[in-house]
PDB file of C-alpha atoms in Angstrom:
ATOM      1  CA  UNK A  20      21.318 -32.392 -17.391  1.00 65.00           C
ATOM      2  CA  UNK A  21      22.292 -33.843 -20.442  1.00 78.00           C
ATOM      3  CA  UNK A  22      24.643 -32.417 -23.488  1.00 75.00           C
ATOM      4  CA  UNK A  23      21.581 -32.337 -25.764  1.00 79.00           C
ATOM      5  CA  UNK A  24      19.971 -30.070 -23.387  1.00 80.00           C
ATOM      6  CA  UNK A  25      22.548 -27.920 -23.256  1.00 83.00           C
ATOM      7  CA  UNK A  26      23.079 -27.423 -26.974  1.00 85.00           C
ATOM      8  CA  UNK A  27      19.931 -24.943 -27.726  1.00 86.00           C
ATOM      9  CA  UNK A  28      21.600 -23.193 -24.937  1.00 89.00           C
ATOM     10  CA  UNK A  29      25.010 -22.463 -25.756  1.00 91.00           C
ATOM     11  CA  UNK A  30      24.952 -18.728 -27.468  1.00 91.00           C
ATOM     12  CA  UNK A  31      22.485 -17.427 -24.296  1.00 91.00           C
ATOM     13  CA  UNK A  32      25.708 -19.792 -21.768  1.00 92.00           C
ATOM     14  CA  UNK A  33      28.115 -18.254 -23.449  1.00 92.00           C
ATOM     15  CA  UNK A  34      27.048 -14.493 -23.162  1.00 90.00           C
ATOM     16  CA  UNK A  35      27.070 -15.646 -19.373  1.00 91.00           C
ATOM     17  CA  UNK A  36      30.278 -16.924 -19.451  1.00 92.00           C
ATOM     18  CA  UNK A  37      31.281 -13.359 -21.810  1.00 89.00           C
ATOM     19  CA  UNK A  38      29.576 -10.938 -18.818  1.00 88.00           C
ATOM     20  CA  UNK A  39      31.700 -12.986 -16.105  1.00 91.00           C
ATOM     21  CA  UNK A  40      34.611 -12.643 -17.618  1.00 89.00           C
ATOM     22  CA  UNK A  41      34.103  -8.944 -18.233  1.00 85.00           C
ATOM     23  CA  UNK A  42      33.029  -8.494 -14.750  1.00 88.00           C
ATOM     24  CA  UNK A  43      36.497 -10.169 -13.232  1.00 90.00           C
ATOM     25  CA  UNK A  44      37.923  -7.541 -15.105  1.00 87.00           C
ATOM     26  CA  UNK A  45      36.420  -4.697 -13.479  1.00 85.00           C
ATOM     27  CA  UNK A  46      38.073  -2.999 -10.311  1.00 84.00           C
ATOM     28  CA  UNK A  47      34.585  -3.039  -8.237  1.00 82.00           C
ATOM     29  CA  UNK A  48      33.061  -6.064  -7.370  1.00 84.00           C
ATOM     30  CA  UNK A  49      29.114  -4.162  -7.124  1.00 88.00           C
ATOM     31  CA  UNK A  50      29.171  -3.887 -11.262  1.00 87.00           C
ATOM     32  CA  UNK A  51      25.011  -3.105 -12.186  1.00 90.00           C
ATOM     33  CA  UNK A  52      25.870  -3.518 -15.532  1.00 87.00           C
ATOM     34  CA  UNK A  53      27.085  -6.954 -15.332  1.00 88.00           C
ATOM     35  CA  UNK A  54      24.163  -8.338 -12.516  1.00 91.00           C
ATOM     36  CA  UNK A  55      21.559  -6.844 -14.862  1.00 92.00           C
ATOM     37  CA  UNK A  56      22.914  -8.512 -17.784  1.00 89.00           C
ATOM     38  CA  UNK A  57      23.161 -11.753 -15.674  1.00 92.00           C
ATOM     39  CA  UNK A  58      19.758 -11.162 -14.503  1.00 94.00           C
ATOM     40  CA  UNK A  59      18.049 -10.901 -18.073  1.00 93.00           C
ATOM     41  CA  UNK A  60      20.233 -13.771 -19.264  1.00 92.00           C
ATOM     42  CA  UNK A  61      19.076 -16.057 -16.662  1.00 93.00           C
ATOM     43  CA  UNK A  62      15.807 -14.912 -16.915  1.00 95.00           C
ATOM     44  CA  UNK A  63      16.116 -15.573 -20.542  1.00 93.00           C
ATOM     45  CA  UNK A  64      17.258 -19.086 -19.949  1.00 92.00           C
ATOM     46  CA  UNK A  65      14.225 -19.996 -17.409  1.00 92.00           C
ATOM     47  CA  UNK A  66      11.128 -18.724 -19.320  1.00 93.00           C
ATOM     48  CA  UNK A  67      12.982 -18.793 -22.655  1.00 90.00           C
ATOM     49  CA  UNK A  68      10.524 -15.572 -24.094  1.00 92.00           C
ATOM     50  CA  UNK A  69      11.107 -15.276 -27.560  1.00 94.00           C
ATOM     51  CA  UNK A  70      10.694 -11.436 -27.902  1.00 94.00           C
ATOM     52  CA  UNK A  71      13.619 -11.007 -25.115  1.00 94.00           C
ATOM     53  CA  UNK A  72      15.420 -13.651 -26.812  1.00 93.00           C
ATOM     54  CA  UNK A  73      15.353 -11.592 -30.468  1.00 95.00           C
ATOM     55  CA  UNK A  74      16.198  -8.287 -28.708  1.00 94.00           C
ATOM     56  CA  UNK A  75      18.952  -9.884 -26.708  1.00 92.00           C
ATOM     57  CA  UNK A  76      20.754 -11.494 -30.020  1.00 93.00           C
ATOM     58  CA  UNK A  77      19.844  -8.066 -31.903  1.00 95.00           C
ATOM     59  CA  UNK A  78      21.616  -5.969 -29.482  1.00 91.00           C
ATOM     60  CA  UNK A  79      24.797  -8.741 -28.960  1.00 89.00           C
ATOM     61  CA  UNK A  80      25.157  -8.480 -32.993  1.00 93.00           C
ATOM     62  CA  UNK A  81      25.186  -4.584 -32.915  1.00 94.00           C
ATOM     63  CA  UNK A  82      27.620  -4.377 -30.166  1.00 90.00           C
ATOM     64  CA  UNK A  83      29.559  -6.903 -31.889  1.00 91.00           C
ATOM     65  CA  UNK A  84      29.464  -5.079 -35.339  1.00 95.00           C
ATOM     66  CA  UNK A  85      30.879  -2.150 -32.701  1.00 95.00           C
ATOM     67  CA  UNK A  86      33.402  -4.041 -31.443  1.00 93.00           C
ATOM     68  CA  UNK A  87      34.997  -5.029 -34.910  1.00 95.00           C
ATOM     69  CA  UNK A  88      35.153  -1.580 -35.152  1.00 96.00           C
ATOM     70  CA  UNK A  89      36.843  -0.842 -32.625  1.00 95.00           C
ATOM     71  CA  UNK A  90      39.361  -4.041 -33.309  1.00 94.00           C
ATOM     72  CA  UNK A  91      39.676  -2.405 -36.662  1.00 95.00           C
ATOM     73  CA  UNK A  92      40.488   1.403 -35.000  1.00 95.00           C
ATOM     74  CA  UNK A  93      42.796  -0.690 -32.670  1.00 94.00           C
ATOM     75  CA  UNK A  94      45.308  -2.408 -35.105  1.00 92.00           C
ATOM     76  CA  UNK A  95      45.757   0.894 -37.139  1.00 92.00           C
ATOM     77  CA  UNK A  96      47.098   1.887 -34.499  1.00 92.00           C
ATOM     78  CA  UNK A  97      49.900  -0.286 -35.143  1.00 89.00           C
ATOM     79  CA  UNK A  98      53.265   1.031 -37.106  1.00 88.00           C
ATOM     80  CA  UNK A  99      54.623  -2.740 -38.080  1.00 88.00           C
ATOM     81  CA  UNK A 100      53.498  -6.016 -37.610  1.00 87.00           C
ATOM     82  CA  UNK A 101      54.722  -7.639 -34.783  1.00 92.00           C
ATOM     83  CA  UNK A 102      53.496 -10.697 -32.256  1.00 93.00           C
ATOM     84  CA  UNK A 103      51.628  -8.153 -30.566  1.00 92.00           C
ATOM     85  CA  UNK A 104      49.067  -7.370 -33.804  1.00 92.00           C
ATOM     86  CA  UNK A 105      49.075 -10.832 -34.348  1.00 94.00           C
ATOM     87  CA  UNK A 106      48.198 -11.686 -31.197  1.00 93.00           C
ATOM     88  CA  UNK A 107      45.328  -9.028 -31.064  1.00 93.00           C
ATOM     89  CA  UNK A 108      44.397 -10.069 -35.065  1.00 94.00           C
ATOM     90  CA  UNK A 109      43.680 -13.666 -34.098  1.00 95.00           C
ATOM     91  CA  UNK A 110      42.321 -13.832 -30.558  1.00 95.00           C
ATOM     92  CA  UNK A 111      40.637 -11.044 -31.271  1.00 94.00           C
ATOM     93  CA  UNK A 112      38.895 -11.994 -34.830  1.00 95.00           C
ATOM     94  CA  UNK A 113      38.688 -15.416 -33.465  1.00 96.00           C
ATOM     95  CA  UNK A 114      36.173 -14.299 -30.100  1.00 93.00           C
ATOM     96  CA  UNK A 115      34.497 -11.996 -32.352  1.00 94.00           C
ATOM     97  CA  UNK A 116      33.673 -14.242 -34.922  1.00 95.00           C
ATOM     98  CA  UNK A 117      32.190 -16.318 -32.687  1.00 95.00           C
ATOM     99  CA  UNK A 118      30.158 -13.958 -30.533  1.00 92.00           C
ATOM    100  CA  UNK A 119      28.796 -12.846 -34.558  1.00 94.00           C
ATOM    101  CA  UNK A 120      28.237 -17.065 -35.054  1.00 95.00           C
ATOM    102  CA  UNK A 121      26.198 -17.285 -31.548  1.00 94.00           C
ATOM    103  CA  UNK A 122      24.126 -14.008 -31.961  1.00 92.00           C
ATOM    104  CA  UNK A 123      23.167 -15.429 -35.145  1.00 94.00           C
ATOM    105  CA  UNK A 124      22.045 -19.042 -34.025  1.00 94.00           C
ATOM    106  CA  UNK A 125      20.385 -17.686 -31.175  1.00 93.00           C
ATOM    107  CA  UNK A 126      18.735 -14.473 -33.569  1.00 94.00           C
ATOM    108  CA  UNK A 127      17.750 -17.619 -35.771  1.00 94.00           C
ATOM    109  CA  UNK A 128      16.492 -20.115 -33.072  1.00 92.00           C
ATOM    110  CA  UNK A 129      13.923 -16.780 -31.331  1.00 93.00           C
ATOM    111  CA  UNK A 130      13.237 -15.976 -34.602  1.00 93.00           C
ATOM    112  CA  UNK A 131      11.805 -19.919 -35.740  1.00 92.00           C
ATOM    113  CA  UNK A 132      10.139 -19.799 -32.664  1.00 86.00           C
ATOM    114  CA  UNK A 133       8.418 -16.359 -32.823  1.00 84.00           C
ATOM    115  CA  UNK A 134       6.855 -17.693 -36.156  1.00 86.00           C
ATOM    116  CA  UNK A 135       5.261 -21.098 -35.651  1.00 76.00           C
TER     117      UNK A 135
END
């Protein structure tokens, strides 16, 4: 498969690559949360249905919008600013930002599609 195949395919690869890593990071390998999210997302990839594919990057920008949140809640937490906020500010704003990028390409790409 070539790179410009993959490219229409990189915000639905990396939400695969997202529910991996958060299901290494559970204690019990039988997660149903994470095999039904890699379920739809592969089913997403095969038949590429558009309706799916806006509800999919709908709900990923929500949760994301969530997740800032709780960043937000997070580093007033903090008393001073050490490497630890840093830390948490950048890797943190930086994987968030991105996931908010992706949801929006892929929102966009469903969305061109759903109209023509």
């Amino acid at each position: 498969m070539k790179i410009s195949q993959l490219k229409p395919l990189i915000p639905e690869l990396f939400l695969i690559v997202s529910v991996l890593y958060y299901w290494f990071l559970t204690p019990n390998l039988f997660n149903p949360i994470a095999i039904g999210l890699l379920a739809v997302l592969s089913y997403q990839i095969i038949k590429k249905n558009t309706t799916l594919g806006l509800v999919l990057s709908t709900v990923f920008i929500v949760l994301t919008l969530f997740m800032v949140l709780a960043l937000i809640s997070e580093l007033s937490e903090f008393d001073n600013l050490n490497h630890n906020w840093k830390n948490l500010v950048i890797f943190g704003s930086l994987y968030l930002g991105l996931n908010l990028i992706l949801a929006g390409f892929m929102f966009y790409k469903y969305l061109k599609l759903k109209m023509v």
